[in-house]
Structures are given as C-alpha cells and as structure tokens.
Short mmCIF file of N, CA and C and ligand atoms in Angstrom, two decimals:
data_model
loop_
_atom_site.label_atom_id
_atom_site.label_comp_id
_atom_site.label_asym_id
_atom_site.label_seq_id
_atom_site.Cartn_x
_atom_site.Cartn_y
_atom_site.Cartn_z
N MET A 1 315.51 324.54 59.93
CA MET A 1 314.07 324.42 59.70
C MET A 1 313.77 323.76 58.36
N ILE A 2 314.42 324.24 57.28
CA ILE A 2 314.13 323.63 55.98
C ILE A 2 314.87 322.31 55.84
N GLY A 3 314.27 321.42 55.06
CA GLY A 3 314.87 320.12 54.80
C GLY A 3 315.39 320.02 53.38
N ARG A 4 315.10 318.93 52.74
CA ARG A 4 315.59 318.66 51.38
C ARG A 4 315.09 319.70 50.39
N ILE A 5 315.85 319.89 49.34
CA ILE A 5 315.33 320.60 48.18
C ILE A 5 314.39 319.63 47.49
N ASN A 6 313.12 320.03 47.34
CA ASN A 6 312.13 319.16 46.70
C ASN A 6 312.19 319.28 45.19
N HIS A 7 312.23 320.52 44.70
CA HIS A 7 312.35 320.72 43.26
C HIS A 7 312.83 322.12 42.94
N ILE A 8 313.31 322.25 41.74
CA ILE A 8 313.64 323.55 41.17
C ILE A 8 312.74 323.72 39.97
N ALA A 9 312.03 324.85 39.91
CA ALA A 9 311.05 325.06 38.84
C ALA A 9 311.60 326.06 37.82
N ILE A 10 311.46 325.69 36.56
CA ILE A 10 311.92 326.53 35.46
C ILE A 10 310.70 326.90 34.62
N ALA A 11 310.48 328.20 34.44
CA ALA A 11 309.40 328.67 33.57
C ALA A 11 309.89 328.60 32.13
N VAL A 12 309.06 328.06 31.26
CA VAL A 12 309.45 327.90 29.85
C VAL A 12 308.32 328.41 28.95
N PRO A 13 308.68 328.98 27.79
CA PRO A 13 307.64 329.47 26.90
C PRO A 13 306.97 328.35 26.10
N ASP A 14 307.65 327.21 25.93
CA ASP A 14 307.12 326.13 25.10
C ASP A 14 307.48 324.81 25.79
N LEU A 15 306.49 324.21 26.43
CA LEU A 15 306.77 323.03 27.25
C LEU A 15 307.24 321.84 26.41
N ALA A 16 306.64 321.65 25.24
CA ALA A 16 307.04 320.51 24.40
C ALA A 16 308.50 320.66 23.96
N ALA A 17 308.88 321.87 23.57
CA ALA A 17 310.26 322.10 23.14
C ALA A 17 311.22 321.92 24.32
N ALA A 18 310.83 322.42 25.48
CA ALA A 18 311.69 322.30 26.66
C ALA A 18 311.85 320.83 27.05
N THR A 19 310.74 320.08 27.00
CA THR A 19 310.80 318.66 27.36
C THR A 19 311.72 317.91 26.40
N ALA A 20 311.63 318.23 25.12
CA ALA A 20 312.50 317.58 24.13
C ALA A 20 313.97 317.87 24.45
N ARG A 21 314.26 319.10 24.86
CA ARG A 21 315.64 319.46 25.23
C ARG A 21 316.14 318.60 26.38
N TRP A 22 315.34 318.55 27.44
CA TRP A 22 315.77 317.83 28.64
C TRP A 22 315.84 316.32 28.37
N ARG A 23 314.84 315.81 27.62
CA ARG A 23 314.79 314.37 27.38
C ARG A 23 315.82 313.95 26.35
N ASP A 24 315.85 314.64 25.22
CA ASP A 24 316.68 314.17 24.10
C ASP A 24 318.12 314.65 24.22
N ASP A 25 318.33 315.88 24.63
CA ASP A 25 319.69 316.41 24.68
C ASP A 25 320.38 316.07 25.99
N LEU A 26 319.66 316.20 27.10
CA LEU A 26 320.27 315.92 28.41
C LEU A 26 320.08 314.46 28.81
N GLY A 27 319.21 313.74 28.11
CA GLY A 27 318.98 312.34 28.43
C GLY A 27 318.25 312.14 29.75
N ALA A 28 317.40 313.09 30.10
CA ALA A 28 316.71 313.03 31.39
C ALA A 28 315.37 312.31 31.24
N GLU A 29 314.92 311.75 32.35
CA GLU A 29 313.62 311.08 32.40
C GLU A 29 312.55 312.14 32.66
N CYS A 30 311.61 312.26 31.72
CA CYS A 30 310.58 313.30 31.82
C CYS A 30 309.21 312.65 31.93
N SER A 31 308.35 313.24 32.76
CA SER A 31 306.98 312.74 32.90
C SER A 31 306.14 313.21 31.72
N ALA A 32 304.92 312.71 31.64
CA ALA A 32 303.94 313.28 30.71
C ALA A 32 303.54 314.66 31.24
N PRO A 33 303.13 315.56 30.34
CA PRO A 33 302.67 316.87 30.81
C PRO A 33 301.42 316.74 31.66
N GLN A 34 301.32 317.62 32.64
CA GLN A 34 300.20 317.58 33.59
C GLN A 34 299.65 319.00 33.72
N ASP A 35 298.34 319.15 33.51
CA ASP A 35 297.70 320.46 33.66
C ASP A 35 297.34 320.69 35.12
N LEU A 36 297.72 321.85 35.63
CA LEU A 36 297.33 322.25 36.98
C LEU A 36 296.57 323.56 36.88
N PRO A 37 295.28 323.48 36.49
CA PRO A 37 294.53 324.71 36.23
C PRO A 37 294.43 325.63 37.45
N GLU A 38 294.39 325.03 38.64
CA GLU A 38 294.27 325.88 39.84
C GLU A 38 295.56 326.66 40.12
N HIS A 39 296.66 326.24 39.49
CA HIS A 39 297.93 326.96 39.64
C HIS A 39 298.30 327.72 38.36
N GLY A 40 297.49 327.56 37.32
CA GLY A 40 297.75 328.29 36.08
C GLY A 40 299.00 327.83 35.33
N VAL A 41 299.36 326.57 35.50
CA VAL A 41 300.55 326.05 34.80
C VAL A 41 300.31 324.63 34.29
N ARG A 42 301.07 324.30 33.26
CA ARG A 42 301.18 322.92 32.77
C ARG A 42 302.62 322.52 33.04
N ILE A 43 302.83 321.35 33.65
CA ILE A 43 304.19 321.02 34.06
C ILE A 43 304.62 319.63 33.58
N VAL A 44 305.92 319.50 33.46
CA VAL A 44 306.58 318.21 33.22
C VAL A 44 307.61 318.05 34.33
N PHE A 45 307.62 316.89 34.96
CA PHE A 45 308.60 316.59 36.00
C PHE A 45 309.81 315.92 35.36
N VAL A 46 310.97 316.42 35.68
CA VAL A 46 312.23 315.83 35.23
C VAL A 46 312.90 315.25 36.47
N SER A 47 313.03 313.92 36.49
CA SER A 47 313.48 313.26 37.72
C SER A 47 314.93 312.85 37.65
N GLN A 48 315.65 313.16 38.69
CA GLN A 48 317.02 312.69 38.89
C GLN A 48 317.04 311.93 40.20
N PRO A 49 318.08 311.12 40.43
CA PRO A 49 318.11 310.36 41.69
C PRO A 49 318.06 311.25 42.92
N ASN A 50 318.56 312.47 42.84
CA ASN A 50 318.63 313.32 44.03
C ASN A 50 317.70 314.51 43.97
N GLY A 51 316.73 314.51 43.07
CA GLY A 51 315.80 315.63 43.07
C GLY A 51 315.10 315.79 41.74
N LYS A 52 314.25 316.80 41.69
CA LYS A 52 313.40 317.02 40.51
C LYS A 52 313.56 318.45 40.00
N VAL A 53 313.44 318.56 38.69
CA VAL A 53 313.23 319.86 38.07
C VAL A 53 311.82 319.82 37.51
N GLU A 54 311.10 320.94 37.64
CA GLU A 54 309.77 321.03 37.04
C GLU A 54 309.83 322.09 35.94
N LEU A 55 309.49 321.66 34.74
CA LEU A 55 309.36 322.60 33.63
C LEU A 55 307.91 323.06 33.61
N MET A 56 307.68 324.37 33.58
CA MET A 56 306.30 324.88 33.64
C MET A 56 306.06 325.89 32.53
N GLU A 57 304.93 325.71 31.85
CA GLU A 57 304.50 326.74 30.90
C GLU A 57 303.15 327.28 31.37
N PRO A 58 302.83 328.51 30.97
CA PRO A 58 301.56 329.11 31.41
C PRO A 58 300.37 328.31 30.91
N LEU A 59 299.34 328.25 31.74
CA LEU A 59 298.09 327.61 31.37
C LEU A 59 296.97 328.58 31.72
N GLY A 60 296.19 328.95 30.73
CA GLY A 60 295.07 329.86 30.98
C GLY A 60 295.48 331.32 30.88
N GLU A 61 294.47 332.17 31.06
CA GLU A 61 294.63 333.61 30.82
C GLU A 61 295.43 334.32 31.91
N SER A 62 295.26 333.89 33.14
CA SER A 62 295.86 334.64 34.25
C SER A 62 296.92 333.81 34.96
N SER A 63 297.80 333.19 34.15
CA SER A 63 298.84 332.36 34.75
C SER A 63 299.79 333.21 35.59
N PRO A 64 300.14 332.72 36.79
CA PRO A 64 301.08 333.49 37.63
C PRO A 64 302.49 333.57 37.04
N ILE A 65 302.80 332.75 36.04
CA ILE A 65 304.15 332.83 35.45
C ILE A 65 304.18 333.63 34.16
N ALA A 66 303.03 334.16 33.73
CA ALA A 66 302.99 334.91 32.47
C ALA A 66 303.91 336.14 32.53
N GLY A 67 303.82 336.87 33.62
CA GLY A 67 304.64 338.08 33.76
C GLY A 67 306.13 337.76 33.77
N PHE A 68 306.48 336.66 34.42
CA PHE A 68 307.88 336.23 34.47
C PHE A 68 308.41 335.98 33.06
N LEU A 69 307.56 335.35 32.21
CA LEU A 69 308.00 335.05 30.85
C LEU A 69 308.05 336.29 29.96
N VAL A 70 307.27 337.30 30.31
CA VAL A 70 307.41 338.57 29.58
C VAL A 70 308.79 339.15 29.84
N LYS A 71 309.21 339.07 31.11
CA LYS A 71 310.54 339.60 31.47
C LYS A 71 311.67 338.67 31.04
N ASN A 72 311.36 337.38 30.94
CA ASN A 72 312.37 336.37 30.59
C ASN A 72 311.83 335.52 29.44
N PRO A 73 311.82 336.06 28.23
CA PRO A 73 311.14 335.37 27.13
C PRO A 73 311.73 334.00 26.77
N ASP A 74 312.99 333.77 27.10
CA ASP A 74 313.57 332.44 26.84
C ASP A 74 313.27 331.45 27.96
N GLY A 75 312.63 331.93 29.02
CA GLY A 75 312.41 331.11 30.21
C GLY A 75 313.51 331.40 31.22
N GLY A 76 313.40 330.74 32.38
CA GLY A 76 314.41 330.94 33.41
C GLY A 76 314.00 330.27 34.70
N MET A 77 314.96 330.22 35.63
CA MET A 77 314.66 329.61 36.91
C MET A 77 313.62 330.45 37.64
N HIS A 78 312.53 329.83 38.04
CA HIS A 78 311.40 330.55 38.60
C HIS A 78 311.36 330.47 40.12
N HIS A 79 311.52 329.26 40.67
CA HIS A 79 311.56 329.13 42.13
C HIS A 79 312.27 327.85 42.55
N ILE A 80 312.61 327.85 43.82
CA ILE A 80 313.22 326.66 44.42
C ILE A 80 312.33 326.26 45.58
N CYS A 81 312.09 324.96 45.70
CA CYS A 81 311.16 324.47 46.72
C CYS A 81 311.91 323.64 47.76
N TYR A 82 311.75 324.05 49.02
CA TYR A 82 312.33 323.32 50.14
C TYR A 82 311.23 322.60 50.91
N GLU A 83 311.56 321.44 51.40
CA GLU A 83 310.61 320.69 52.24
C GLU A 83 310.70 321.17 53.69
N VAL A 84 309.52 321.23 54.32
CA VAL A 84 309.46 321.49 55.76
C VAL A 84 308.54 320.45 56.38
N GLU A 85 308.74 320.21 57.68
CA GLU A 85 307.91 319.20 58.35
C GLU A 85 306.56 319.76 58.76
N ASP A 86 306.56 321.03 59.13
CA ASP A 86 305.32 321.65 59.64
C ASP A 86 305.20 323.03 59.01
N ILE A 87 304.33 323.14 58.02
CA ILE A 87 304.31 324.37 57.22
C ILE A 87 303.77 325.56 58.03
N LEU A 88 302.85 325.33 58.94
CA LEU A 88 302.32 326.45 59.72
C LEU A 88 303.37 326.96 60.71
N ALA A 89 304.11 326.05 61.31
CA ALA A 89 305.20 326.47 62.21
C ALA A 89 306.27 327.22 61.42
N ALA A 90 306.57 326.71 60.23
CA ALA A 90 307.58 327.38 59.39
C ALA A 90 307.11 328.76 58.99
N ARG A 91 305.85 328.87 58.59
CA ARG A 91 305.29 330.17 58.21
C ARG A 91 305.36 331.15 59.38
N ASP A 92 304.93 330.70 60.56
CA ASP A 92 304.88 331.61 61.70
C ASP A 92 306.28 332.10 62.06
N ARG A 93 307.25 331.20 61.98
CA ARG A 93 308.63 331.59 62.28
C ARG A 93 309.14 332.60 61.25
N LEU A 94 308.82 332.36 59.97
CA LEU A 94 309.27 333.27 58.91
C LEU A 94 308.61 334.64 59.07
N VAL A 95 307.32 334.65 59.33
CA VAL A 95 306.61 335.92 59.47
C VAL A 95 307.16 336.69 60.67
N SER A 96 307.44 335.98 61.76
CA SER A 96 307.94 336.67 62.96
C SER A 96 309.33 337.24 62.72
N SER A 97 310.07 336.67 61.75
CA SER A 97 311.40 337.23 61.45
C SER A 97 311.33 338.24 60.31
N GLY A 98 310.11 338.56 59.85
CA GLY A 98 309.97 339.65 58.89
C GLY A 98 309.83 339.24 57.44
N ALA A 99 309.85 337.94 57.16
CA ALA A 99 309.70 337.50 55.76
C ALA A 99 308.23 337.64 55.35
N ARG A 100 308.03 337.93 54.09
CA ARG A 100 306.67 338.10 53.57
C ARG A 100 306.20 336.83 52.86
N VAL A 101 305.03 336.35 53.28
CA VAL A 101 304.41 335.20 52.63
C VAL A 101 303.47 335.74 51.56
N LEU A 102 303.51 335.18 50.37
CA LEU A 102 302.65 335.67 49.29
C LEU A 102 301.21 335.19 49.48
N GLY A 103 300.29 335.94 48.88
CA GLY A 103 298.88 335.57 48.94
C GLY A 103 298.31 335.85 50.31
N ASP A 104 297.33 335.04 50.70
CA ASP A 104 296.64 335.30 51.97
C ASP A 104 297.33 334.63 53.16
N GLY A 105 298.48 334.00 52.90
CA GLY A 105 299.24 333.39 54.00
C GLY A 105 298.74 332.02 54.40
N LYS A 106 297.69 331.55 53.71
CA LYS A 106 297.19 330.21 54.01
C LYS A 106 297.78 329.23 53.01
N PRO A 107 298.28 328.08 53.47
CA PRO A 107 298.85 327.11 52.53
C PRO A 107 297.81 326.66 51.50
N LYS A 108 298.29 326.47 50.26
CA LYS A 108 297.46 325.90 49.20
C LYS A 108 297.99 324.51 48.91
N ILE A 109 297.17 323.69 48.27
CA ILE A 109 297.65 322.37 47.89
C ILE A 109 298.44 322.50 46.58
N GLY A 110 299.68 322.06 46.62
CA GLY A 110 300.59 322.23 45.48
C GLY A 110 300.51 321.07 44.49
N ALA A 111 301.47 321.05 43.58
CA ALA A 111 301.48 320.09 42.48
C ALA A 111 301.58 318.65 42.95
N HIS A 112 302.07 318.43 44.18
CA HIS A 112 302.25 317.04 44.64
C HIS A 112 301.23 316.65 45.69
N GLY A 113 300.17 317.48 45.82
CA GLY A 113 299.13 317.15 46.78
C GLY A 113 299.47 317.54 48.21
N ASN A 114 300.54 318.29 48.39
CA ASN A 114 300.94 318.72 49.74
C ASN A 114 300.72 320.23 49.90
N PRO A 115 300.56 320.70 51.15
CA PRO A 115 300.40 322.15 51.36
C PRO A 115 301.69 322.90 51.02
N VAL A 116 301.52 324.03 50.33
CA VAL A 116 302.68 324.85 49.95
C VAL A 116 302.39 326.32 50.23
N LEU A 117 303.47 327.07 50.39
CA LEU A 117 303.44 328.53 50.51
C LEU A 117 304.61 329.09 49.73
N PHE A 118 304.46 330.34 49.28
CA PHE A 118 305.55 331.02 48.59
C PHE A 118 305.99 332.24 49.39
N LEU A 119 307.29 332.49 49.37
CA LEU A 119 307.88 333.61 50.11
C LEU A 119 308.39 334.65 49.14
N HIS A 120 308.24 335.91 49.52
CA HIS A 120 308.56 337.01 48.62
C HIS A 120 310.02 336.97 48.17
N PRO A 121 310.25 337.03 46.85
CA PRO A 121 311.64 336.97 46.37
C PRO A 121 312.53 338.11 46.89
N LYS A 122 311.94 339.25 47.19
CA LYS A 122 312.77 340.37 47.68
C LYS A 122 313.37 340.05 49.05
N ASP A 123 312.76 339.12 49.76
CA ASP A 123 313.31 338.75 51.07
C ASP A 123 314.38 337.67 50.98
N PHE A 124 314.56 337.08 49.78
CA PHE A 124 315.52 335.98 49.63
C PHE A 124 316.40 336.19 48.40
N CYS A 125 317.01 337.37 48.37
CA CYS A 125 318.04 337.63 47.37
C CYS A 125 317.53 337.46 45.95
N GLY A 126 316.28 337.85 45.73
CA GLY A 126 315.73 337.81 44.37
C GLY A 126 315.22 336.44 43.95
N THR A 127 315.15 335.51 44.89
CA THR A 127 314.71 334.16 44.54
C THR A 127 313.38 333.84 45.20
N LEU A 128 312.41 333.46 44.38
CA LEU A 128 311.12 333.01 44.90
C LEU A 128 311.34 331.66 45.59
N ILE A 129 310.91 331.57 46.84
CA ILE A 129 311.07 330.34 47.62
C ILE A 129 309.69 329.73 47.86
N GLU A 130 309.58 328.45 47.57
CA GLU A 130 308.38 327.69 47.91
C GLU A 130 308.74 326.79 49.08
N ILE A 131 307.85 326.70 50.05
CA ILE A 131 308.03 325.67 51.08
C ILE A 131 306.87 324.71 50.96
N GLU A 132 307.18 323.44 51.11
CA GLU A 132 306.19 322.37 50.94
C GLU A 132 306.25 321.46 52.15
N GLU A 133 305.08 321.20 52.72
CA GLU A 133 305.05 320.29 53.87
C GLU A 133 305.09 318.85 53.36
N VAL A 134 306.16 318.15 53.74
CA VAL A 134 306.31 316.75 53.38
C VAL A 134 306.48 315.97 54.66
N THR A 135 305.56 315.06 54.90
CA THR A 135 305.62 314.29 56.13
C THR A 135 305.94 312.83 55.80
N GLY A 136 306.55 312.18 56.76
CA GLY A 136 306.85 310.75 56.63
C GLY A 136 308.01 310.42 55.74
CO1 CO B 1 307.03 324.44 42.88
#
C-alpha cells in the first residue's frame, strides 16, 4: 500500500543552528525557512537525490511539536512520511485493521500542498507515521 518515503522529519529547538549543521557540516542543500502557521512549525527542507529531511522548529504558542521538544530538548526524529496513491483508501484500510488515525480522521493539506494524515505512534513501534497522497 505505501510507496516511497517522502521525507523524514526532525524536530529541532533552533532551526537556524540546525540548518547551519546540515548545510555547513554535512554539506547538504537546504531550502530557505518556511513558516507553516496552520501546522505550528517553521521548516527547512534538506534535499538529497533520493529523498528529503525536514528540519522543524515550533512556531506559535500551541505547536504540535512543543511537547516532543520538552521530552527531547536536543531535538530528535519526529516522524517518517510515506507516499500513498489514495489517502482515503489507505486510511480506511488502516482503520479497519485497528490502526488509530490522529485528529478527526480527515486529511489535512500538508507542507507540500497534498493531503496528509498521521497515525498513532503506539501502533507503529513508537514511530509517528505520516501518509501523504502523491499522485502522478
Ligand atoms: Co511531515
């Protein structure tokens, strides 16, 4: 059902410092920072030929990654995103097999303009899973 890994997201306490690490120390190509107020994060995309890492810092008062950074003050891997062709079909299959979809179960538009859903980390070995509908 799942396709390519679209991105791996890392929560960071200081986006500028994290970007400098990835760009200057690892020699990675980093985007300009982008505010996503509806998701409560500011992100930088780190692009490799075979995939992306997203560095994210909290944006605003009620950022969904604030709690994660309290538990992981140095930052840490936050979620992994897999591509699916049909997000509603994927959701229905997951729900019927007992997986929990976070929120109201309706896809939201994610950082790349595509519908996304998140799956409960307790159902996937402690890892938050994002699924993103990517067509074409
Ligand atoms: Co993501």
